[in-house]
XYZ file of N, CA and C in Angstrom:
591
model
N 73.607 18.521 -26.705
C 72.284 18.818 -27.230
C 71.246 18.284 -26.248
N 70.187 19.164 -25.971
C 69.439 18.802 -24.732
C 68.046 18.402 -25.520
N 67.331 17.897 -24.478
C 65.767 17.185 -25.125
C 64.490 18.641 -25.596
N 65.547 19.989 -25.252
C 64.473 20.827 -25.825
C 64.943 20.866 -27.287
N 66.066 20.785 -27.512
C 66.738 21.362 -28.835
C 66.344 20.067 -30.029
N 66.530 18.896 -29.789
C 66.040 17.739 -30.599
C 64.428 17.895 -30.894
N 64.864 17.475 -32.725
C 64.070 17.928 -33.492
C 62.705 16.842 -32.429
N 61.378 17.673 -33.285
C 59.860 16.900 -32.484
C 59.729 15.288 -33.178
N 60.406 14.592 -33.708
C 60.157 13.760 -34.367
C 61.298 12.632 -33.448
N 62.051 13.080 -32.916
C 63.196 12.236 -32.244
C 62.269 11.924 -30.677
N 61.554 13.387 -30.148
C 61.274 13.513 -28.899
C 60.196 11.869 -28.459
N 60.519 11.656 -27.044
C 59.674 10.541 -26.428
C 58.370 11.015 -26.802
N 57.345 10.021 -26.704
C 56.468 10.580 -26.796
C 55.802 10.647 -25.750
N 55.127 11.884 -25.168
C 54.226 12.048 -24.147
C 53.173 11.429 -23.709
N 52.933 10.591 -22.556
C 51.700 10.248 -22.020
C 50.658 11.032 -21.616
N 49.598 11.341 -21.950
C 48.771 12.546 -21.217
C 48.293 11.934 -19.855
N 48.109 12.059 -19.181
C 47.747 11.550 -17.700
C 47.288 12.636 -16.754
N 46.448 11.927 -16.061
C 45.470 12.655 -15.039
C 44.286 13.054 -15.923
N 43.801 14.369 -15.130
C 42.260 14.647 -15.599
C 42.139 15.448 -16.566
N 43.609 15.904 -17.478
C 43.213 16.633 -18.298
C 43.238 15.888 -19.955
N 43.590 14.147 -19.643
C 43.852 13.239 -20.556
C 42.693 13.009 -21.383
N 41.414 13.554 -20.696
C 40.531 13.766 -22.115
C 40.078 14.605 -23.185
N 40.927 16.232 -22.520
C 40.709 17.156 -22.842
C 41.828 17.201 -23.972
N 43.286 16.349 -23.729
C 44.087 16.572 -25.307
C 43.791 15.507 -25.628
N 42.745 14.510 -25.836
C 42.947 13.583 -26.820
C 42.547 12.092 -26.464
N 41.635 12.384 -25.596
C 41.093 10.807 -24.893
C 39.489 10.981 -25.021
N 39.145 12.217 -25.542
C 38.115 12.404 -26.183
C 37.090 11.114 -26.398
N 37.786 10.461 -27.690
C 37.030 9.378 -28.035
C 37.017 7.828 -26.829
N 38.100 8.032 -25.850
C 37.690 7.068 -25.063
C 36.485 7.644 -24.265
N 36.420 8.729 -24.002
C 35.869 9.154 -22.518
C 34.102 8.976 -23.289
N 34.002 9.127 -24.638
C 32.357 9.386 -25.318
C 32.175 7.674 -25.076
N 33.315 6.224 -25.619
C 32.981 5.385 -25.555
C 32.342 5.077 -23.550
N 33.167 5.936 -22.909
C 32.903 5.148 -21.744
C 31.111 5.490 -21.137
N 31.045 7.036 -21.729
C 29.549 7.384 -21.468
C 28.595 6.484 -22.319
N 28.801 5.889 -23.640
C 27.695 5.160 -23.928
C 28.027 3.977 -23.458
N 28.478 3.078 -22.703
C 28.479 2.063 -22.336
C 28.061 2.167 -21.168
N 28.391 3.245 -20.064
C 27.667 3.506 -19.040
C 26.049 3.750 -19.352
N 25.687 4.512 -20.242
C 24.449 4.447 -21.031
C 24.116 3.381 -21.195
N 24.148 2.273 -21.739
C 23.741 0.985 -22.151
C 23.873 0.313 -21.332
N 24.556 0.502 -19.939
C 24.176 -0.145 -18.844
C 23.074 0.121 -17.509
N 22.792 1.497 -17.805
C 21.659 2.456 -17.175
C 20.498 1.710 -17.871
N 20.172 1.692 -18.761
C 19.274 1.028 -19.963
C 18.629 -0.653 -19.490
N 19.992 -1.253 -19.150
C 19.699 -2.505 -19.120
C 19.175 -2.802 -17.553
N 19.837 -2.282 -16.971
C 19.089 -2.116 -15.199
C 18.200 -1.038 -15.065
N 17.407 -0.406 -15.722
C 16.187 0.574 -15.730
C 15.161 -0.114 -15.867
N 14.936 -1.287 -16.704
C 13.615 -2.432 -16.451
C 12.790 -3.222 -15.291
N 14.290 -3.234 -14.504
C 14.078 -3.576 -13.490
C 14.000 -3.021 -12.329
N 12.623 -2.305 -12.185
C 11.964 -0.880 -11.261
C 12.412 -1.726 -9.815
N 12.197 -0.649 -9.087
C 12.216 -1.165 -7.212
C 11.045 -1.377 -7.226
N 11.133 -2.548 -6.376
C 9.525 -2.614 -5.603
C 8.779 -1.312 -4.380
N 7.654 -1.642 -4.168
C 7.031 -0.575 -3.082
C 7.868 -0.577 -1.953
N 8.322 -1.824 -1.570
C 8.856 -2.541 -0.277
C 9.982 -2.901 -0.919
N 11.653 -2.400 -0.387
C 12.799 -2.494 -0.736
C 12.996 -3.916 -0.645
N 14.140 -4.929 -1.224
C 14.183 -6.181 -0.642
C 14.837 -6.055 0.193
N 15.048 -4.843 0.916
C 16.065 -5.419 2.073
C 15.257 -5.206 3.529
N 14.187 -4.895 3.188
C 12.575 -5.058 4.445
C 12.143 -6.572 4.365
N 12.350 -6.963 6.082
C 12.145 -7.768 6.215
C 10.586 -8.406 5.822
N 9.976 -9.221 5.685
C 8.636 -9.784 5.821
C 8.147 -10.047 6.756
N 6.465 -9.646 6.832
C 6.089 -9.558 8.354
C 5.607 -11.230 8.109
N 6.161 -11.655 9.520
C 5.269 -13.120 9.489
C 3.889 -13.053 9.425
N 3.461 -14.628 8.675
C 2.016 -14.602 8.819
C 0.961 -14.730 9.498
N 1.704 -15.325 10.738
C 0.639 -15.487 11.746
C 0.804 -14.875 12.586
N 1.174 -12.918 12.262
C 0.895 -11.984 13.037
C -0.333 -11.215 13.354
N -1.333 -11.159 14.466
C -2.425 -11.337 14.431
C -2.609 -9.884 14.931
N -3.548 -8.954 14.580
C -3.791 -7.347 15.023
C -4.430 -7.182 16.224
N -3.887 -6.153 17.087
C -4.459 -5.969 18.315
C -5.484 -4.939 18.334
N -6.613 -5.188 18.532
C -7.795 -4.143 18.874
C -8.543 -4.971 19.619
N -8.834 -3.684 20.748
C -9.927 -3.898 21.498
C -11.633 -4.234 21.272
N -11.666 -4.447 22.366
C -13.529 -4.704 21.489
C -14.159 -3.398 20.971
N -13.383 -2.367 21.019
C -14.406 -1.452 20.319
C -13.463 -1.001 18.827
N -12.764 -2.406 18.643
C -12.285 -1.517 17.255
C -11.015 -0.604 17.034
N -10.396 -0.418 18.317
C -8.863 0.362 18.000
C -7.921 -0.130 18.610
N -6.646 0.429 17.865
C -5.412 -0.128 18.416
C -4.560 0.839 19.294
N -4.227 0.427 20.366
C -3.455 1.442 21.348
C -1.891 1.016 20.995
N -1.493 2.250 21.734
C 0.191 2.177 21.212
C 0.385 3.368 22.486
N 1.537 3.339 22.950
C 2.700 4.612 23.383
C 3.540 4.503 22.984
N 3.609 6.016 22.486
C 4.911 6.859 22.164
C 5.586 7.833 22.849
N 6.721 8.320 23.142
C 7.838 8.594 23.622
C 8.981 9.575 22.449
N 9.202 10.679 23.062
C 10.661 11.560 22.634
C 10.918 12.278 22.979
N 11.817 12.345 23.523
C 12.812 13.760 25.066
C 11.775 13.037 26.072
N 11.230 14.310 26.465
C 10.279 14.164 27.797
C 9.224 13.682 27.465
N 8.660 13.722 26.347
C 7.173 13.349 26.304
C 6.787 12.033 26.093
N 5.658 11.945 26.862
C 4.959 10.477 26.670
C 3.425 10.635 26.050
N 2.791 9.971 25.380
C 2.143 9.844 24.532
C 1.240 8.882 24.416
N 0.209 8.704 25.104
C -0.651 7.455 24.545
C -2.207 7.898 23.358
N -1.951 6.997 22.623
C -2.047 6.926 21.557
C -3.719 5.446 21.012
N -4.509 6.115 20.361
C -5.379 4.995 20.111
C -6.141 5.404 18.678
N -5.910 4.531 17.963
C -6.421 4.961 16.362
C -7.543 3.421 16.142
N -8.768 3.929 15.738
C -9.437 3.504 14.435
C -10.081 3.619 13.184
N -10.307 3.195 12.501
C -11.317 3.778 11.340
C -11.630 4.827 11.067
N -11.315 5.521 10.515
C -12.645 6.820 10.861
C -12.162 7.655 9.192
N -12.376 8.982 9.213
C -11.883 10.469 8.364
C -10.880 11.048 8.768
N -9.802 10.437 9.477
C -8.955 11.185 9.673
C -8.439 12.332 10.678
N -9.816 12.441 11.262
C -9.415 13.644 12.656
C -8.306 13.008 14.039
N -7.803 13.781 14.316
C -6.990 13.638 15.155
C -6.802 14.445 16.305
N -7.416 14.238 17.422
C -7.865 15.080 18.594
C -6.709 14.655 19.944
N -5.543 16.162 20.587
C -5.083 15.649 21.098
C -5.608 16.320 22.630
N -5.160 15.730 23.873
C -6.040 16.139 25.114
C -6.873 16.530 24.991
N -8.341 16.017 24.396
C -9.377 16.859 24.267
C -9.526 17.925 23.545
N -8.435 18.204 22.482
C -8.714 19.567 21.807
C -7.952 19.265 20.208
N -8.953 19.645 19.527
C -8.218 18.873 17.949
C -6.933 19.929 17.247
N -6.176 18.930 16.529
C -4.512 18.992 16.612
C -4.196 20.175 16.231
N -4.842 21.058 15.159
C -5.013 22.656 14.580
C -4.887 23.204 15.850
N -5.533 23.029 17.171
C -5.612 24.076 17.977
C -4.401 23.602 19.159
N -4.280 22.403 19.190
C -3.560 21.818 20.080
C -1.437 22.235 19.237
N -1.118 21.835 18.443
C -0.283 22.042 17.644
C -0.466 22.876 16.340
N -0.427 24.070 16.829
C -0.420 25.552 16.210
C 0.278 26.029 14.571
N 1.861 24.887 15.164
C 2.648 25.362 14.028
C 2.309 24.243 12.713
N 2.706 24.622 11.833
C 2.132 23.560 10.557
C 2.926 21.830 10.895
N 4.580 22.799 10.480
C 5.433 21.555 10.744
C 5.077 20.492 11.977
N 4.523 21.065 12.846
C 4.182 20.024 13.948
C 2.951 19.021 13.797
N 2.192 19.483 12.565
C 0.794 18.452 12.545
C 1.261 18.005 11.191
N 2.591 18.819 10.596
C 2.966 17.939 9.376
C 3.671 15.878 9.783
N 4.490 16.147 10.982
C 4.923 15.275 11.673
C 3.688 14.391 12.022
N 2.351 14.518 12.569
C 1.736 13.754 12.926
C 1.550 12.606 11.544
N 0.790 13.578 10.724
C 0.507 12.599 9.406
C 1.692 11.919 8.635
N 2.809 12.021 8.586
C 3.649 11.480 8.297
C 3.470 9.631 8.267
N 3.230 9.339 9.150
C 3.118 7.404 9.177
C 1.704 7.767 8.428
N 0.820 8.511 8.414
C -0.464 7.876 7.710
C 0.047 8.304 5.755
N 0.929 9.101 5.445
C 1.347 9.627 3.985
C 2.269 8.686 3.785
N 2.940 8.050 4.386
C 4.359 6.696 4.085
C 3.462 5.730 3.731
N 2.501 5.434 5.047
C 1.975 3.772 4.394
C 0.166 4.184 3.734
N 0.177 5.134 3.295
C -0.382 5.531 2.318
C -2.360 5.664 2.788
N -2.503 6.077 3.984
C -3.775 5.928 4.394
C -4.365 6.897 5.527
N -3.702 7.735 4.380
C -3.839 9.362 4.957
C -5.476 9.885 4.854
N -6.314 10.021 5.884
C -7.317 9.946 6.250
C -8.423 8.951 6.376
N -7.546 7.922 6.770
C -8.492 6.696 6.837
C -9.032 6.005 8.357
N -7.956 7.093 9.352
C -7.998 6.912 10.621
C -8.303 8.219 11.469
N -8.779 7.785 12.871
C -9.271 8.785 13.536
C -8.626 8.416 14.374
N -7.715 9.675 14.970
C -6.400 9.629 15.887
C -6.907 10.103 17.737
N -6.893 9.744 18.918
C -7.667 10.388 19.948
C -6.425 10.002 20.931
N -5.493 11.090 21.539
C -4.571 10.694 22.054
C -4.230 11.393 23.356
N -3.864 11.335 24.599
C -3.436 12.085 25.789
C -1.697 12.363 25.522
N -1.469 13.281 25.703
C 0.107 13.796 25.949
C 0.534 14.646 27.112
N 1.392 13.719 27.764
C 1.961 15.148 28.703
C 3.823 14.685 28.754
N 4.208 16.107 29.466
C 5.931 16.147 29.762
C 6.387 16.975 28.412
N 7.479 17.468 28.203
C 7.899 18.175 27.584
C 7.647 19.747 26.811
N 7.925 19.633 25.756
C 7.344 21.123 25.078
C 6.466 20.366 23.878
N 6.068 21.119 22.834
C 5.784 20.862 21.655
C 6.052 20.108 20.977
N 7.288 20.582 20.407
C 8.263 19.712 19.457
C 8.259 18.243 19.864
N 8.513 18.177 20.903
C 8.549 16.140 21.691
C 7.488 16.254 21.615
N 6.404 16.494 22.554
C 5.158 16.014 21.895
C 4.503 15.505 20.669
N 4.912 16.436 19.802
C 4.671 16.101 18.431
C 5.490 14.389 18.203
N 6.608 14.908 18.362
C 7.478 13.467 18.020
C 6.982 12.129 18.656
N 6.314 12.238 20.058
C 5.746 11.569 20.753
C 4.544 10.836 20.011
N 3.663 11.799 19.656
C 2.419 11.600 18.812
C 2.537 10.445 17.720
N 3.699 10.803 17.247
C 4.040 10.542 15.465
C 4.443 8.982 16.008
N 5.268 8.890 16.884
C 5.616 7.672 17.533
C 4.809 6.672 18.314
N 3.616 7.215 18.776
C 2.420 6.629 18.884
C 1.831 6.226 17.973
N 1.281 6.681 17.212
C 0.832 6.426 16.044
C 1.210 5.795 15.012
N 2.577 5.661 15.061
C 2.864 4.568 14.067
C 3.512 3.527 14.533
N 3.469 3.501 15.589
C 3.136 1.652 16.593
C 1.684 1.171 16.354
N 1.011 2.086 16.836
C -0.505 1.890 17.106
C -0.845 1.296 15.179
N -0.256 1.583 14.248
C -0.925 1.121 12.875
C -0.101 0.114 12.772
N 0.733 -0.181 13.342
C 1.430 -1.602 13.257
C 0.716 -2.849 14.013
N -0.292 -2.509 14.740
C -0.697 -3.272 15.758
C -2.142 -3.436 14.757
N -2.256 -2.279 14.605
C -3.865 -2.929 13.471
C -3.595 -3.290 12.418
N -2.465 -3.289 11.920
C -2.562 -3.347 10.533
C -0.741 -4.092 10.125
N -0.716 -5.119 10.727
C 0.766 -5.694 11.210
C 1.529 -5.652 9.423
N 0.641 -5.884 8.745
C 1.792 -5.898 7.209
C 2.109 -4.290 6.979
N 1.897 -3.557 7.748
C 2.577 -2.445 7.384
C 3.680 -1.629 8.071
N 4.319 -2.567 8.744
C 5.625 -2.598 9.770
C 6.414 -2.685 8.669
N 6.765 -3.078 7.867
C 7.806 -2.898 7.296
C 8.416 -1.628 6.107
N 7.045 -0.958 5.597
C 7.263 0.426 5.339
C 7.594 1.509 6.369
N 6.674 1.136 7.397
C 7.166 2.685 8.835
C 8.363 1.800 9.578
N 9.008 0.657 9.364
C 10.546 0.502 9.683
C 11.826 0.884 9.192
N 11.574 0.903 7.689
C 11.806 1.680 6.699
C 12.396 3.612 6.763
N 10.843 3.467 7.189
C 10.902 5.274 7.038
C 11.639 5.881 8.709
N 12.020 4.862 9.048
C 12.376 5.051 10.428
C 11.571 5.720 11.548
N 10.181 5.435 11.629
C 8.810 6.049 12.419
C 9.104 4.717 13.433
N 9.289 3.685 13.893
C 9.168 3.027 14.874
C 10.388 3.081 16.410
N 11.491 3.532 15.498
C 12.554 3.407 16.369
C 11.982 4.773 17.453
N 12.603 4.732 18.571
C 11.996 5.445 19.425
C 13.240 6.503 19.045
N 13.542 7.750 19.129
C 14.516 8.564 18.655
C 15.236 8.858 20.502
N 16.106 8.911 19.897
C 16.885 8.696 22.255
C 17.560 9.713 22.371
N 17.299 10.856 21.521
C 18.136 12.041 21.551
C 17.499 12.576 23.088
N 18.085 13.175 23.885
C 17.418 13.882 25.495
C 18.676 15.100 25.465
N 18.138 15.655 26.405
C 18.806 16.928 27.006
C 20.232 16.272 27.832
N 21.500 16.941 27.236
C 22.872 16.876 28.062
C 22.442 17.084 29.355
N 23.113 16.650 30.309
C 23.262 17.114 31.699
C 24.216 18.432 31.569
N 23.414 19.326 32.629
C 24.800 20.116 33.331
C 25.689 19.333 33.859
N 27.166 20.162 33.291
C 28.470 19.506 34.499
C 28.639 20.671 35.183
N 29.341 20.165 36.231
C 29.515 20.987 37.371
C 30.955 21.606 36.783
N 31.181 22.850 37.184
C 32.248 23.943 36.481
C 32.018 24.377 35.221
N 30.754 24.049 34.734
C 30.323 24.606 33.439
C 29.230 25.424 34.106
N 28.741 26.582 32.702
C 27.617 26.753 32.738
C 26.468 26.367 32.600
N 26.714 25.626 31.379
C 25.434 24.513 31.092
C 26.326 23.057 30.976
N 25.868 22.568 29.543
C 26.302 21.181 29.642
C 27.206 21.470 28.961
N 28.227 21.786 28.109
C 29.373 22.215 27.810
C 29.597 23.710 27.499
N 29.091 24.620 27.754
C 29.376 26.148 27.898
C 30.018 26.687 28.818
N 31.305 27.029 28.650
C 32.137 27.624 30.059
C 32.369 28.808 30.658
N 32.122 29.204 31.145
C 31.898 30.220 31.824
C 33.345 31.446 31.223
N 33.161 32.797 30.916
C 33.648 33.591 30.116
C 35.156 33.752 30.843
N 36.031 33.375 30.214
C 37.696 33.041 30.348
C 38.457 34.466 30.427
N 38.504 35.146 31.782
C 39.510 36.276 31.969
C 40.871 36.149 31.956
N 41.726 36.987 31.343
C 43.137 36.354 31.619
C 43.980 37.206 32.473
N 43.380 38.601 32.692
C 43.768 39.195 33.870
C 42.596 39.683 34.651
């Protein structure tokens, strides 16, 4: 007599296991485990994040702001090719680059979206007037250049706010550059079209 033929009352009894163990009958564990996960969402929800994560360092206090005698802070910025110098003070917010303001100078949106970026993080989005020289590269670095100027340059006037644009990752200089050509390639890894006869 085999274990199909023995009556259901003799048979072992089955473990349900794996992922379908709530679907025959773990039901009532799986509702206990959501309200306890619930009641633990609950109990750590009081306790909001701060503006400033704790894991941003604190700017020391006897970090003192750099401006010139007329009131602004210089900075260069840098990404791919471009270099960027950079000088912000006070002002409404305009931002004029080589002599020609940023609408006409940086055409595409996304590229003057990048500029304001450090002034929308540390929250003082038109409170400065941006006047900057750029040369080397295309656009795109430029822009990145800009953005990287500029949010050195508000660290230097305004030193307690290094630790939000460290944060948002606006200070690190970004080191991405152009591959080299290798030699027997076409470019920097593109190989030249593989005949086999």
């Amino acid at each position: 007599m085999s274990d199909d033929d023995a009556p259901e009352s003799e048979k072992p009894a089955e473990q349900p296991q794996g992922r379908g163990a709530a679907q025959r009958g773990g039901g009532a564990q799986t509702f206990q485990g959501l309200a306890s996960l619930r009641q633990a969402m609950a109990v750590a929800r009081p306790t909001a994040t701060p503006a400033v994560p704790a894991t941003m360092a604190a700017v020391p206090e006897d970090v003192q702001p750099k401006r010139d005698e007329l009131g602004r802070s210089y900075a260069t910025g840098k990404r791919k090719n471009a270099v960027a110098r950079v000088w912000i003070k006070p002002g409404n917010g305009k931002i004029e680059v080589n002599g020609r303001d940023s609408p006409v100078y940086f055409a595409r949106p996304v590229l003057r979206m990048l500029l304001n970026q450090p002034f929308v993080v540390t929250d003082r989005l038109g409170q400065f007037d941006v006047w900057c020289t750029v040369k080397g590269g295309g656009l795109s670095g430029q822009a990145g250049a800009v953005r990287h100027g500029i949010s050195r340059a508000l660290i230097f006037y305004e030193p307690t706010l290094r630790p939000i644009l460290k944060h948002g990752g606006f200070i690190t200089r970004d080191s991405r550059v152009v591959e080299r050509k290798k030699y027997g390639k076409a470019k920097a890894r593109r190989s030249f079209q593989f005949s086999k006869r």
